[in-house]
């Protein structure tokens, strides 16, 4: 079945550092890929998405490129802020399946220090 | 739109009691999901509905858990009887047909 693997956290960075959170996937079909973010005490929020190979999703300074050849969707940000501290989830969804069920990675906690 | 609305936000109950969690999905969304999040297991999909019909309930832990979706605007997740190991944050989410899924704020359940 489909699966998503993320780097384990926590990832601890100083403010303005460069961020990369690795994500790789296994899927039999042609999935769409997503990054969700969960701030403390809140639900998951969609951060960005990409629906086909070579697409780049971007939002709030975060970017991720759908790499079919390496089955990856790594999340990057050039300069993190303390307010970016949260848990980040990589996910995939095969739109051919009824309900568009998401398959999530285990989540990566990011801690940004001032 | 107010987003996915869950109630209650917090629930504390005694072991053996019945617990009912409620969810109102975003209007027009045809899929609804119930997830459970714990430190040990992370985010687990319990059950999901498409057009009010349960599609996959293989994630429901055991018979103590049940979920219903009587109409397009309401769903419940019931635990009867509850146990301390059910303590977790339960999320409801709804989705369009375009793969965009929106989560509620969650219900933090504590069973003592």
mmCIF file of C-alpha atoms in Angstrom:
data_model
loop_
_atom_site.group_PDB
_atom_site.id
_atom_site.type_symbol
_atom_site.label_atom_id
_atom_site.label_comp_id
_atom_site.label_asym_id
_atom_site.label_seq_id
_atom_site.Cartn_x
_atom_site.Cartn_y
_atom_site.Cartn_z
ATOM 1 C CA UNK A 1 0.000 0.000 0.000
ATOM 2 C CA UNK A 2 0.868 3.666 -0.067
ATOM 3 C CA UNK A 3 3.236 5.011 2.575
ATOM 4 C CA UNK A 4 5.072 8.190 3.578
ATOM 5 C CA UNK A 5 8.364 8.391 5.448
ATOM 6 C CA UNK A 6 9.631 11.552 7.121
ATOM 7 C CA UNK A 7 12.825 12.346 8.926
ATOM 8 C CA UNK A 8 12.480 11.953 12.648
ATOM 9 C CA UNK A 9 12.588 14.991 14.849
ATOM 10 C CA UNK A 10 12.890 17.065 16.705
ATOM 11 C CA UNK A 11 14.704 19.435 14.415
ATOM 12 C CA UNK A 12 16.143 22.343 16.380
ATOM 13 C CA UNK A 13 17.305 25.445 14.529
ATOM 14 C CA UNK A 14 18.241 28.991 15.323
ATOM 15 C CA UNK A 15 16.150 31.808 13.899
ATOM 16 C CA UNK A 16 17.003 32.648 10.267
ATOM 17 C CA UNK A 17 18.558 29.228 9.639
ATOM 18 C CA UNK A 18 17.768 27.172 6.535
ATOM 19 C CA UNK A 19 15.248 24.379 6.971
ATOM 20 C CA UNK A 20 14.939 21.067 5.180
ATOM 21 C CA UNK A 21 12.567 18.316 6.280
ATOM 22 C CA UNK A 22 12.906 15.195 4.174
ATOM 23 C CA UNK A 23 9.904 13.253 2.926
ATOM 24 C CA UNK A 24 9.796 10.228 0.650
ATOM 25 C CA UNK A 25 6.802 8.236 -0.462
ATOM 26 C CA UNK A 26 5.736 4.916 -1.916
ATOM 27 C CA UNK A 27 2.625 4.801 -4.077
ATOM 28 C CA UNK A 28 1.256 2.574 -6.793
ATOM 29 C CA UNK A 29 -0.710 5.274 -8.555
ATOM 30 C CA UNK A 30 -0.233 8.974 -9.260
ATOM 31 C CA UNK A 31 -0.615 10.665 -5.912
ATOM 32 C CA UNK A 32 -0.952 14.283 -4.985
ATOM 33 C CA UNK A 33 1.469 15.355 -2.264
ATOM 34 C CA UNK A 34 0.879 17.659 0.681
ATOM 35 C CA UNK A 35 2.548 19.276 3.652
ATOM 36 C CA UNK A 36 0.414 19.971 6.695
ATOM 37 C CA UNK A 37 1.447 21.959 9.782
ATOM 38 C CA UNK A 38 0.157 21.557 13.314
ATOM 39 C CA UNK A 39 0.724 24.369 15.795
ATOM 40 C CA UNK A 40 0.465 23.568 19.523
ATOM 41 C CA UNK A 41 -3.078 22.849 20.611
ATOM 42 C CA UNK A 42 -4.503 23.092 17.113
ATOM 43 C CA UNK A 43 -5.589 20.852 14.263
ATOM 44 C CA UNK A 44 -3.619 20.244 11.106
ATOM 45 C CA UNK A 45 -3.583 22.988 8.502
ATOM 46 C CA UNK A 46 -2.721 22.583 4.854
ATOM 47 C CA UNK A 47 0.596 24.313 4.189
ATOM 48 C CA UNK A 48 1.180 23.502 0.520
ATOM 49 C CA UNK A 49 0.488 20.916 -2.149
ATOM 50 C CA UNK A 50 1.623 19.600 -5.514
ATOM 51 C CA UNK A 51 -0.480 17.466 -7.803
ATOM 52 C CA UNK A 52 1.956 16.195 -10.428
ATOM 53 C CA UNK A 53 5.625 15.577 -11.073
ATOM 54 C CA UNK A 54 7.891 18.668 -11.066
ATOM 55 C CA UNK A 55 5.168 20.834 -9.540
ATOM 56 C CA UNK A 56 6.397 23.156 -6.799
ATOM 57 C CA UNK A 57 4.085 24.000 -3.943
ATOM 58 C CA UNK A 58 4.787 27.135 -1.942
ATOM 59 C CA UNK A 59 3.242 29.090 0.916
ATOM 60 C CA UNK A 60 4.470 31.392 3.692
ATOM 61 C CA UNK A 61 8.069 31.059 2.492
ATOM 62 C CA UNK A 62 7.947 27.251 2.500
ATOM 63 C CA UNK A 63 8.515 25.285 -0.701
ATOM 64 C CA UNK A 64 8.443 21.661 -1.789
ATOM 65 C CA UNK A 65 8.967 20.130 -5.233
ATOM 66 C CA UNK A 66 7.318 16.901 -6.383
ATOM 67 C CA UNK A 67 10.216 14.688 -7.505
ATOM 68 C CA UNK A 68 8.896 11.561 -9.139
ATOM 69 C CA UNK A 69 12.346 10.183 -9.981
ATOM 70 C CA UNK A 70 13.374 10.177 -6.328
ATOM 71 C CA UNK A 71 9.813 9.786 -4.933
ATOM 72 C CA UNK A 72 10.454 12.755 -2.660
ATOM 73 C CA UNK A 73 8.724 15.932 -1.532
ATOM 74 C CA UNK A 74 11.187 17.661 0.780
ATOM 75 C CA UNK A 75 10.046 20.768 2.629
ATOM 76 C CA UNK A 76 12.373 23.798 2.617
ATOM 77 C CA UNK A 77 12.433 27.310 3.972
ATOM 78 C CA UNK A 78 15.262 29.748 3.553
ATOM 79 C CA UNK A 79 14.973 31.548 6.895
ATOM 80 C CA UNK A 80 12.906 30.127 9.721
ATOM 81 C CA UNK A 81 11.233 32.154 12.451
ATOM 82 C CA UNK A 82 10.321 31.273 16.016
ATOM 83 C CA UNK A 83 6.684 31.279 14.892
ATOM 84 C CA UNK A 84 7.434 28.356 12.550
ATOM 85 C CA UNK A 85 7.854 26.064 15.544
ATOM 86 C CA UNK A 86 5.303 23.317 14.983
ATOM 87 C CA UNK A 87 4.909 19.728 13.824
ATOM 88 C CA UNK A 88 5.045 19.192 10.066
ATOM 89 C CA UNK A 89 3.354 16.270 8.335
ATOM 90 C CA UNK A 90 3.989 15.059 4.824
ATOM 91 C CA UNK A 91 1.048 13.285 3.194
ATOM 92 C CA UNK A 92 -0.148 11.812 -0.053
ATOM 93 C CA UNK A 93 -3.538 11.202 -1.578
ATOM 94 C CA UNK A 94 -4.501 9.217 -4.616
ATOM 95 C CA UNK A 95 -7.358 11.151 -6.154
ATOM 96 C CA UNK A 96 -8.595 8.030 -7.911
ATOM 97 C CA UNK A 97 -9.662 6.596 -4.576
ATOM 98 C CA UNK A 98 -13.085 7.443 -3.224
ATOM 99 C CA UNK A 99 -12.894 9.988 -0.451
ATOM 100 C CA UNK A 100 -9.354 11.161 -1.231
ATOM 101 C CA UNK A 101 -8.002 9.548 1.900
ATOM 102 C CA UNK A 102 -4.694 11.009 3.078
ATOM 103 C CA UNK A 103 -1.761 8.815 4.045
ATOM 104 C CA UNK A 104 0.423 10.682 6.555
ATOM 105 C CA UNK A 105 4.032 10.430 7.572
ATOM 106 C CA UNK A 106 4.897 10.311 11.257
ATOM 107 C CA UNK A 107 5.395 14.056 11.593
ATOM 108 C CA UNK A 108 8.537 16.080 12.305
ATOM 109 C CA UNK A 109 8.678 18.503 15.188
ATOM 110 C CA UNK A 110 10.506 21.758 14.428
ATOM 111 C CA UNK A 111 11.783 23.945 17.236
ATOM 112 C CA UNK A 112 13.174 27.353 16.337
ATOM 113 C CA UNK A 113 15.167 29.210 18.987
ATOM 114 C CA UNK A 114 15.582 32.992 19.037
ATOM 115 C CA UNK B 1 -17.226 29.254 6.211
ATOM 116 C CA UNK B 2 -16.505 28.402 9.837
ATOM 117 C CA UNK B 3 -14.461 25.349 8.938
ATOM 118 C CA UNK B 4 -14.822 21.909 10.469
ATOM 119 C CA UNK B 5 -16.462 22.247 13.867
ATOM 120 C CA UNK B 6 -15.890 19.731 16.623
ATOM 121 C CA UNK B 7 -17.437 19.524 20.054
ATOM 122 C CA UNK B 8 -16.598 19.375 22.808
ATOM 123 C CA UNK B 9 -13.040 20.768 22.701
ATOM 124 C CA UNK B 10 -12.175 18.992 25.938
ATOM 125 C CA UNK B 11 -13.782 16.012 27.615
ATOM 126 C CA UNK B 12 -12.845 14.405 30.894
ATOM 127 C CA UNK B 13 -14.724 11.275 31.822
ATOM 128 C CA UNK B 14 -14.457 8.304 34.111
ATOM 129 C CA UNK B 15 -13.536 4.859 32.903
ATOM 130 C CA UNK B 16 -16.610 2.924 31.815
ATOM 131 C CA UNK B 17 -18.628 5.948 30.789
ATOM 132 C CA UNK B 18 -19.950 6.544 27.292
ATOM 133 C CA UNK B 19 -18.327 9.353 25.335
ATOM 134 C CA UNK B 20 -19.742 10.986 22.210
ATOM 135 C CA UNK B 21 -17.673 13.270 20.022
ATOM 136 C CA UNK B 22 -19.378 15.427 17.437
ATOM 137 C CA UNK B 23 -18.373 16.884 14.115
ATOM 138 C CA UNK B 24 -19.894 19.268 11.603
ATOM 139 C CA UNK B 25 -17.991 19.136 8.299
ATOM 140 C CA UNK B 26 -17.604 21.996 5.877
ATOM 141 C CA UNK B 27 -20.726 22.426 3.777
ATOM 142 C CA UNK B 28 -20.407 20.792 0.375
ATOM 143 C CA UNK B 29 -17.594 18.432 1.359
ATOM 144 C CA UNK B 30 -18.446 14.848 0.495
ATOM 145 C CA UNK B 31 -15.864 13.016 2.591
ATOM 146 C CA UNK B 32 -15.427 12.937 6.348
ATOM 147 C CA UNK B 33 -12.616 11.416 8.380
ATOM 148 C CA UNK B 34 -12.042 10.640 12.062
ATOM 149 C CA UNK B 35 -8.430 10.552 13.268
ATOM 150 C CA UNK B 36 -6.859 9.877 16.642
ATOM 151 C CA UNK B 37 -3.546 11.418 17.712
ATOM 152 C CA UNK B 38 -1.357 10.211 20.561
ATOM 153 C CA UNK B 39 2.293 10.631 21.405
ATOM 154 C CA UNK B 40 2.912 6.903 21.088
ATOM 155 C CA UNK B 41 1.092 6.171 17.829
ATOM 156 C CA UNK B 42 1.014 9.544 16.119
ATOM 157 C CA UNK B 43 -1.905 10.257 13.776
ATOM 158 C CA UNK B 44 -4.168 7.274 13.063
ATOM 159 C CA UNK B 45 -7.120 7.160 10.680
ATOM 160 C CA UNK B 46 -10.044 5.526 12.459
ATOM 161 C CA UNK B 47 -12.788 5.646 9.837
ATOM 162 C CA UNK B 48 -13.867 7.637 6.835
ATOM 163 C CA UNK B 49 -17.144 8.297 5.071
ATOM 164 C CA UNK B 50 -17.870 9.204 1.485
ATOM 165 C CA UNK B 51 -21.311 10.680 0.776
ATOM 166 C CA UNK B 52 -22.354 9.652 4.305
ATOM 167 C CA UNK B 53 -21.464 5.995 3.715
ATOM 168 C CA UNK B 54 -18.647 4.377 5.743
ATOM 169 C CA UNK B 55 -15.915 3.366 3.306
ATOM 170 C CA UNK B 56 -13.144 2.073 5.544
ATOM 171 C CA UNK B 57 -13.417 1.426 9.264
ATOM 172 C CA UNK B 58 -10.377 -0.822 9.535
ATOM 173 C CA UNK B 59 -8.702 1.691 11.823
ATOM 174 C CA UNK B 60 -11.390 1.507 14.490
ATOM 175 C CA UNK B 61 -9.595 -0.027 17.471
ATOM 176 C CA UNK B 62 -12.331 -2.345 18.666
ATOM 177 C CA UNK B 63 -16.048 -2.787 19.068
ATOM 178 C CA UNK B 64 -16.167 -0.163 21.789
ATOM 179 C CA UNK B 65 -15.771 2.430 19.041
ATOM 180 C CA UNK B 66 -18.559 3.306 16.627
ATOM 181 C CA UNK B 67 -19.127 6.144 14.188
ATOM 182 C CA UNK B 68 -22.187 7.397 12.374
ATOM 183 C CA UNK B 69 -22.959 9.972 9.752
ATOM 184 C CA UNK B 70 -26.755 10.357 9.605
ATOM 185 C CA UNK B 71 -26.578 13.251 7.145
ATOM 186 C CA UNK B 72 -24.096 15.357 5.212
ATOM 187 C CA UNK B 73 -23.692 17.908 7.989
ATOM 188 C CA UNK B 74 -23.139 15.808 11.083
ATOM 189 C CA UNK B 75 -21.107 12.882 12.353
ATOM 190 C CA UNK B 76 -20.492 11.281 15.731
ATOM 191 C CA UNK B 77 -17.778 9.078 17.167
ATOM 192 C CA UNK B 78 -18.868 7.111 20.205
ATOM 193 C CA UNK B 79 -16.791 5.164 22.699
ATOM 194 C CA UNK B 80 -18.692 2.834 25.001
ATOM 195 C CA UNK B 81 -17.353 1.932 27.491
ATOM 196 C CA UNK B 82 -14.385 4.271 27.607
ATOM 197 C CA UNK B 83 -10.983 3.203 28.955
ATOM 198 C CA UNK B 84 -7.908 5.211 30.040
ATOM 199 C CA UNK B 85 -6.001 4.053 26.931
ATOM 200 C CA UNK B 86 -8.582 5.891 24.798
ATOM 201 C CA UNK B 87 -7.166 9.187 26.054
ATOM 202 C CA UNK B 88 -6.034 11.115 22.982
ATOM 203 C CA UNK B 89 -6.886 14.027 20.731
ATOM 204 C CA UNK B 90 -9.570 13.080 18.226
ATOM 205 C CA UNK B 91 -9.729 15.018 14.978
ATOM 206 C CA UNK B 92 -12.503 15.235 12.453
ATOM 207 C CA UNK B 93 -11.659 16.321 8.906
ATOM 208 C CA UNK B 94 -13.625 16.869 5.724
ATOM 209 C CA UNK B 95 -12.568 16.899 2.112
ATOM 210 C CA UNK B 96 -13.600 18.107 -1.293
ATOM 211 C CA UNK B 97 -13.283 15.871 -4.302
ATOM 212 C CA UNK B 98 -10.076 17.682 -5.230
ATOM 213 C CA UNK B 99 -7.955 16.196 -2.479
ATOM 214 C CA UNK B 100 -8.019 19.181 -0.111
ATOM 215 C CA UNK B 101 -8.673 18.051 3.459
ATOM 216 C CA UNK B 102 -9.506 20.428 6.293
ATOM 217 C CA UNK B 103 -9.205 19.537 9.947
ATOM 218 C CA UNK B 104 -11.175 20.596 12.975
ATOM 219 C CA UNK B 105 -9.541 21.850 16.159
ATOM 220 C CA UNK B 106 -9.832 18.462 17.784
ATOM 221 C CA UNK B 107 -11.364 17.074 20.960
ATOM 222 C CA UNK B 108 -8.936 16.304 23.760
ATOM 223 C CA UNK B 109 -10.319 13.261 25.585
ATOM 224 C CA UNK B 110 -9.070 12.253 29.004
ATOM 225 C CA UNK B 111 -10.400 9.062 30.554
ATOM 226 C CA UNK B 112 -9.562 8.708 34.243
#
